[in-house]
PDB file of C-alpha atoms in Angstrom:
ATOM      1  CA  UNK A1079     270.244 134.666   6.622  1.00  0.00           C
ATOM      2  CA  UNK A1080     271.163 131.938   9.112  1.00  0.00           C
ATOM      3  CA  UNK A1081     274.606 133.502   9.655  1.00  0.00           C
ATOM      4  CA  UNK A1082     272.998 136.854  10.428  1.00  0.00           C
ATOM      5  CA  UNK A1083     270.518 135.258  12.849  1.00  0.00           C
ATOM      6  CA  UNK A1084     273.326 133.412  14.621  1.00  0.00           C
ATOM      7  CA  UNK A1085     275.330 136.654  14.794  1.00  0.00           C
ATOM      8  CA  UNK A1086     272.462 138.470  16.542  1.00  0.00           C
ATOM      9  CA  UNK A1087     271.633 135.493  18.757  1.00  0.00           C
ATOM     10  CA  UNK A1088     275.279 135.400  19.868  1.00  0.00           C
ATOM     11  CA  UNK A1089     275.240 139.147  20.606  1.00  0.00           C
ATOM     12  CA  UNK A1090     272.158 138.772  22.830  1.00  0.00           C
ATOM     13  CA  UNK A1091     273.514 135.606  24.497  1.00  0.00           C
ATOM     14  CA  UNK A1092     276.716 137.445  25.427  1.00  0.00           C
ATOM     15  CA  UNK A1093     274.944 140.602  26.610  1.00  0.00           C
ATOM     16  CA  UNK A1094     271.183 141.159  27.076  1.00  0.00           C
ATOM     17  CA  UNK A1095     271.778 144.783  26.030  1.00  0.00           C
ATOM     18  CA  UNK A1096     274.524 144.623  23.360  1.00  0.00           C
ATOM     19  CA  UNK A1097     274.064 148.242  22.229  1.00  0.00           C
ATOM     20  CA  UNK A1098     273.572 149.606  25.754  1.00  0.00           C
ATOM     21  CA  UNK A1099     270.103 150.908  24.838  1.00  0.00           C
ATOM     22  CA  UNK A1100     269.100 151.023  28.499  1.00  0.00           C
ATOM     23  CA  UNK A1101     272.172 152.823  29.888  1.00  0.00           C
ATOM     24  CA  UNK A1102     273.443 155.068  27.105  1.00  0.00           C
ATOM     25  CA  UNK A1103     272.318 158.708  27.122  1.00  0.00           C
ATOM     26  CA  UNK A1104     272.343 158.695  23.324  1.00  0.00           C
ATOM     27  CA  UNK A1105     269.924 155.726  23.197  1.00  0.00           C
ATOM     28  CA  UNK A1106     267.651 157.062  25.944  1.00  0.00           C
ATOM     29  CA  UNK A1107     267.487 160.511  24.291  1.00  0.00           C
ATOM     30  CA  UNK A1108     266.830 158.989  20.847  1.00  0.00           C
ATOM     31  CA  UNK A1109     264.031 156.844  22.293  1.00  0.00           C
ATOM     32  CA  UNK A1110     262.486 159.930  23.935  1.00  0.00           C
ATOM     33  CA  UNK A1111     262.614 161.842  20.621  1.00  0.00           C
ATOM     34  CA  UNK A1112     261.012 158.949  18.745  1.00  0.00           C
ATOM     35  CA  UNK A1113     258.194 158.748  21.286  1.00  0.00           C
ATOM     36  CA  UNK A1114     257.765 162.544  21.239  1.00  0.00           C
ATOM     37  CA  UNK A1115     257.474 162.441  17.423  1.00  0.00           C
ATOM     38  CA  UNK A1116     254.479 160.097  17.519  1.00  0.00           C
ATOM     39  CA  UNK A1117     251.594 162.184  16.162  1.00  0.00           C
ATOM     40  CA  UNK A1118     248.978 160.647  18.474  1.00  0.00           C
ATOM     41  CA  UNK A1119     248.870 160.278  22.208  1.00  0.00           C
ATOM     42  CA  UNK A1120     247.416 156.784  21.975  1.00  0.00           C
ATOM     43  CA  UNK A1121     247.272 154.011  19.378  1.00  0.00           C
ATOM     44  CA  UNK A1122     244.770 151.181  19.132  1.00  0.00           C
ATOM     45  CA  UNK A1123     247.061 148.554  17.566  1.00  0.00           C
ATOM     46  CA  UNK A1124     250.784 149.027  16.902  1.00  0.00           C
ATOM     47  CA  UNK A1125     253.544 146.917  15.394  1.00  0.00           C
ATOM     48  CA  UNK A1126     257.239 147.173  16.231  1.00  0.00           C
ATOM     49  CA  UNK A1127     259.352 145.041  13.879  1.00  0.00           C
ATOM     50  CA  UNK A1128     262.930 144.593  15.085  1.00  0.00           C
ATOM     51  CA  UNK A1129     262.129 145.066  18.769  1.00  0.00           C
ATOM     52  CA  UNK A1130     265.481 143.763  20.037  1.00  0.00           C
ATOM     53  CA  UNK A1131     265.491 143.422  23.825  1.00  0.00           C
ATOM     54  CA  UNK A1132     262.238 145.390  24.223  1.00  0.00           C
ATOM     55  CA  UNK A1133     263.630 148.702  25.524  1.00  0.00           C
ATOM     56  CA  UNK A1134     261.522 150.772  23.094  1.00  0.00           C
ATOM     57  CA  UNK A1135     258.658 148.284  23.309  1.00  0.00           C
ATOM     58  CA  UNK A1136     258.285 148.804  27.052  1.00  0.00           C
ATOM     59  CA  UNK A1137     257.824 152.561  26.638  1.00  0.00           C
ATOM     60  CA  UNK A1138     255.749 152.298  23.474  1.00  0.00           C
ATOM     61  CA  UNK A1139     253.400 149.880  25.254  1.00  0.00           C
ATOM     62  CA  UNK A1140     252.292 152.701  27.557  1.00  0.00           C
ATOM     63  CA  UNK A1141     250.721 154.422  24.532  1.00  0.00           C
ATOM     64  CA  UNK A1142     249.065 151.422  22.859  1.00  0.00           C
ATOM     65  CA  UNK A1143     245.964 149.364  23.537  1.00  0.00           C
ATOM     66  CA  UNK A1144     247.663 146.372  21.885  1.00  0.00           C
ATOM     67  CA  UNK A1145     251.208 146.046  20.607  1.00  0.00           C
ATOM     68  CA  UNK A1146     252.839 143.341  18.518  1.00  0.00           C
ATOM     69  CA  UNK A1147     256.640 143.370  18.769  1.00  0.00           C
ATOM     70  CA  UNK A1148     258.823 141.077  16.677  1.00  0.00           C
ATOM     71  CA  UNK A1149     262.439 140.159  16.116  1.00  0.00           C
ATOM     72  CA  UNK A1150     264.184 137.403  14.176  1.00  0.00           C
ATOM     73  CA  UNK A1151     266.621 136.639  17.000  1.00  0.00           C
ATOM     74  CA  UNK A1152     265.308 133.956  19.363  1.00  0.00           C
ATOM     75  CA  UNK A1153     267.574 135.352  22.095  1.00  0.00           C
ATOM     76  CA  UNK A1154     266.229 138.907  21.656  1.00  0.00           C
ATOM     77  CA  UNK A1155     262.642 137.619  21.689  1.00  0.00           C
ATOM     78  CA  UNK A1156     263.262 135.706  24.929  1.00  0.00           C
ATOM     79  CA  UNK A1157     264.718 138.810  26.589  1.00  0.00           C
ATOM     80  CA  UNK A1158     261.889 141.034  25.312  1.00  0.00           C
ATOM     81  CA  UNK A1159     259.252 138.556  26.525  1.00  0.00           C
ATOM     82  CA  UNK A1160     260.804 138.560  29.970  1.00  0.00           C
ATOM     83  CA  UNK A1161     261.023 142.364  29.954  1.00  0.00           C
ATOM     84  CA  UNK A1162     257.352 142.651  28.993  1.00  0.00           C
ATOM     85  CA  UNK A1163     255.951 139.761  31.053  1.00  0.00           C
ATOM     86  CA  UNK A1164     253.776 142.126  33.099  1.00  0.00           C
ATOM     87  CA  UNK A1165     252.257 143.763  29.992  1.00  0.00           C
ATOM     88  CA  UNK A1166     249.485 141.409  28.825  1.00  0.00           C
ATOM     89  CA  UNK A1167     248.507 143.725  25.960  1.00  0.00           C
ATOM     90  CA  UNK A1168     251.965 143.220  24.368  1.00  0.00           C
ATOM     91  CA  UNK A1169     252.724 140.164  22.263  1.00  0.00           C
ATOM     92  CA  UNK A1170     256.345 139.402  21.321  1.00  0.00           C
ATOM     93  CA  UNK A1171     256.860 137.056  18.363  1.00  0.00           C
ATOM     94  CA  UNK A1172     259.817 135.642  16.508  1.00  0.00           C
ATOM     95  CA  UNK A1173     259.322 136.602  12.862  1.00  0.00           C
ATOM     96  CA  UNK A1174     261.689 136.605   9.890  1.00  0.00           C
ATOM     97  CA  UNK A1175     260.760 139.873   8.225  1.00  0.00           C
ATOM     98  CA  UNK A1176     259.671 140.756   5.652  1.00  0.00           C
ATOM     99  CA  UNK A1177     258.619 137.244   4.567  1.00  0.00           C
ATOM    100  CA  UNK A1178     256.811 136.411   7.824  1.00  0.00           C
ATOM    101  CA  UNK A1179     254.911 139.678   8.009  1.00  0.00           C
ATOM    102  CA  UNK A1180     251.820 139.461  10.238  1.00  0.00           C
ATOM    103  CA  UNK A1181     248.638 139.099   8.164  1.00  0.00           C
ATOM    104  CA  UNK A1182     250.154 140.545   4.970  1.00  0.00           C
ATOM    105  CA  UNK A1183     247.848 142.692   2.915  1.00  0.00           C
ATOM    106  CA  UNK A1184     245.470 143.421   5.795  1.00  0.00           C
ATOM    107  CA  UNK A1185     245.330 147.027   6.975  1.00  0.00           C
ATOM    108  CA  UNK A1186     245.384 146.492  10.698  1.00  0.00           C
ATOM    109  CA  UNK A1187     247.911 148.754  12.447  1.00  0.00           C
ATOM    110  CA  UNK A1188     247.503 152.417  13.212  1.00  0.00           C
ATOM    111  CA  UNK A1189     251.229 152.614  14.054  1.00  0.00           C
ATOM    112  CA  UNK A1190     254.303 150.813  12.754  1.00  0.00           C
ATOM    113  CA  UNK A1191     257.551 151.798  14.451  1.00  0.00           C
ATOM    114  CA  UNK A1192     260.820 150.647  12.855  1.00  0.00           C
ATOM    115  CA  UNK A1193     264.085 151.400  14.620  1.00  0.00           C
ATOM    116  CA  UNK A1194     267.551 150.248  13.513  1.00  0.00           C
ATOM    117  CA  UNK A1195     266.219 147.527  11.210  1.00  0.00           C
ATOM    118  CA  UNK A1196     265.427 148.526   7.626  1.00  0.00           C
ATOM    119  CA  UNK A1197     269.016 149.230   6.546  1.00  0.00           C
ATOM    120  CA  UNK A1198     269.914 145.542   7.066  1.00  0.00           C
ATOM    121  CA  UNK A1199     267.530 144.474   4.269  1.00  0.00           C
ATOM    122  CA  UNK A1200     268.735 143.909   0.708  1.00  0.00           C
ATOM    123  CA  UNK A1201     267.002 145.789  -2.122  1.00  0.00           C
ATOM    124  CA  UNK A1202     264.308 143.181  -2.773  1.00  0.00           C
ATOM    125  CA  UNK A1203     263.526 142.700   0.917  1.00  0.00           C
ATOM    126  CA  UNK A1204     263.434 146.464   1.499  1.00  0.00           C
ATOM    127  CA  UNK A1205     260.929 146.882  -1.360  1.00  0.00           C
ATOM    128  CA  UNK A1206     258.820 144.083   0.150  1.00  0.00           C
ATOM    129  CA  UNK A1207     259.168 145.618   3.631  1.00  0.00           C
ATOM    130  CA  UNK A1208     257.971 149.036   2.408  1.00  0.00           C
ATOM    131  CA  UNK A1209     255.037 147.420   0.606  1.00  0.00           C
ATOM    132  CA  UNK A1210     254.054 145.470   3.735  1.00  0.00           C
ATOM    133  CA  UNK A1211     254.279 148.625   5.866  1.00  0.00           C
ATOM    134  CA  UNK A1212     251.975 150.518   3.509  1.00  0.00           C
ATOM    135  CA  UNK A1213     249.511 147.640   3.128  1.00  0.00           C
ATOM    136  CA  UNK A1214     249.390 146.982   6.887  1.00  0.00           C
ATOM    137  CA  UNK A1215     248.662 150.550   7.956  1.00  0.00           C
ATOM    138  CA  UNK A1216     245.095 151.642   8.544  1.00  0.00           C
ATOM    139  CA  UNK A1217     244.001 154.787   6.692  1.00  0.00           C
ATOM    140  CA  UNK A1218     245.721 157.758   8.389  1.00  0.00           C
ATOM    141  CA  UNK A1219     248.004 155.301  10.234  1.00  0.00           C
ATOM    142  CA  UNK A1220     251.522 156.418  11.161  1.00  0.00           C
ATOM    143  CA  UNK A1221     254.837 154.892  10.100  1.00  0.00           C
ATOM    144  CA  UNK A1222     257.868 155.930  12.170  1.00  0.00           C
ATOM    145  CA  UNK A1223     261.481 155.094  11.312  1.00  0.00           C
ATOM    146  CA  UNK A1224     264.660 155.869  13.231  1.00  0.00           C
ATOM    147  CA  UNK A1225     268.130 154.708  12.114  1.00  0.00           C
ATOM    148  CA  UNK A1226     271.824 155.272  12.900  1.00  0.00           C
ATOM    149  CA  UNK A1227     273.354 157.356  10.095  1.00  0.00           C
ATOM    150  CA  UNK A1228     276.991 156.246  10.206  1.00  0.00           C
ATOM    151  CA  UNK A1229     278.344 153.421   8.020  1.00  0.00           C
ATOM    152  CA  UNK A1230     278.930 149.980   9.517  1.00  0.00           C
ATOM    153  CA  UNK A1231     279.839 146.595   8.029  1.00  0.00           C
ATOM    154  CA  UNK A1232     276.488 144.859   7.573  1.00  0.00           C
ATOM    155  CA  UNK A1233     274.421 147.911   6.657  1.00  0.00           C
ATOM    156  CA  UNK A1234     273.044 147.551   3.112  1.00  0.00           C
ATOM    157  CA  UNK A1235     271.610 151.069   2.667  1.00  0.00           C
ATOM    158  CA  UNK A1236     272.590 154.518   3.758  1.00  0.00           C
ATOM    159  CA  UNK A1237     269.762 156.084   5.713  1.00  0.00           C
ATOM    160  CA  UNK A1238     269.121 159.079   3.444  1.00  0.00           C
ATOM    161  CA  UNK A1239     268.597 156.985   0.301  1.00  0.00           C
ATOM    162  CA  UNK A1240     266.589 154.412   2.244  1.00  0.00           C
ATOM    163  CA  UNK A1241     264.229 157.091   3.605  1.00  0.00           C
ATOM    164  CA  UNK A1242     263.804 158.488   0.069  1.00  0.00           C
ATOM    165  CA  UNK A1243     262.411 155.080  -0.899  1.00  0.00           C
ATOM    166  CA  UNK A1244     259.747 155.469   1.798  1.00  0.00           C
ATOM    167  CA  UNK A1245     259.109 159.027   0.536  1.00  0.00           C
ATOM    168  CA  UNK A1246     258.374 157.602  -2.924  1.00  0.00           C
ATOM    169  CA  UNK A1247     255.712 155.194  -1.637  1.00  0.00           C
ATOM    170  CA  UNK A1248     252.547 156.636  -3.188  1.00  0.00           C
ATOM    171  CA  UNK A1249     250.277 155.995  -0.205  1.00  0.00           C
ATOM    172  CA  UNK A1250     252.646 157.646   2.321  1.00  0.00           C
ATOM    173  CA  UNK A1251     253.044 161.348   3.084  1.00  0.00           C
ATOM    174  CA  UNK A1252     256.066 162.505   5.062  1.00  0.00           C
ATOM    175  CA  UNK A1253     255.184 164.599   8.100  1.00  0.00           C
ATOM    176  CA  UNK A1254     258.552 164.702   9.909  1.00  0.00           C
ATOM    177  CA  UNK A1255     262.158 164.422   8.751  1.00  0.00           C
ATOM    178  CA  UNK A1256     264.510 164.997  11.678  1.00  0.00           C
ATOM    179  CA  UNK A1257     268.219 164.603  10.967  1.00  0.00           C
ATOM    180  CA  UNK A1258     271.017 164.703  13.502  1.00  0.00           C
ATOM    181  CA  UNK A1259     274.676 163.794  13.138  1.00  0.00           C
ATOM    182  CA  UNK A1260     274.097 160.290  14.487  1.00  0.00           C
ATOM    183  CA  UNK A1261     270.541 159.360  13.505  1.00  0.00           C
ATOM    184  CA  UNK A1262     267.633 160.185  11.237  1.00  0.00           C
ATOM    185  CA  UNK A1263     263.991 160.077  12.299  1.00  0.00           C
ATOM    186  CA  UNK A1264     261.130 160.025   9.829  1.00  0.00           C
ATOM    187  CA  UNK A1265     257.347 159.969  10.233  1.00  0.00           C
ATOM    188  CA  UNK A1266     254.915 159.211   7.411  1.00  0.00           C
ATOM    189  CA  UNK A1267     251.130 158.990   7.382  1.00  0.00           C
ATOM    190  CA  UNK A1268     249.126 156.546   5.290  1.00  0.00           C
ATOM    191  CA  UNK A1269     246.694 158.137   2.879  1.00  0.00           C
ATOM    192  CA  UNK A1270     243.208 158.263   4.386  1.00  0.00           C
ATOM    193  CA  UNK A1271     241.763 156.726   1.195  1.00  0.00           C
ATOM    194  CA  UNK A1272     242.703 153.104   0.547  1.00  0.00           C
TER     195      UNK A1272
END
């Protein structure tokens, strides 16, 4: 884990936007599609694990009363905090997910948005991550995932099989599966009965 953290810290030290999420048309379009796929206009309390430099967080914040964003990279968290300094309703924390999940077991979020994160987790951590997502969603809360579909070195799951694992979570019902050549977007809703 420490090697992976150092790898991401180094990426963000060398470039505050290592994947060009601010400038690239692909990234801006993908972000717009993710935001358009959100079933509700406004959310009371949202969680964005894997927030990176805060590019998505900044736009998501406009639709949330409160938003908790988290990343395991200290460098990414510092950049995101600076990016969101004028948004007092947004809190950016450094968390090692899934083990440092906020208030595990407490249904508290009406939105969890996961972008470009879950495929880095090994099988056990992914199972734990899915469980935390389900347990942390309020009844009828929304879970949104968006991930790059092409193989790369440190990816541990292909997106299609990973999303099928979310489909199998008993408390989640899929409402959107959007697949493009480069990315897959999925939206699930938590069962209204806990």
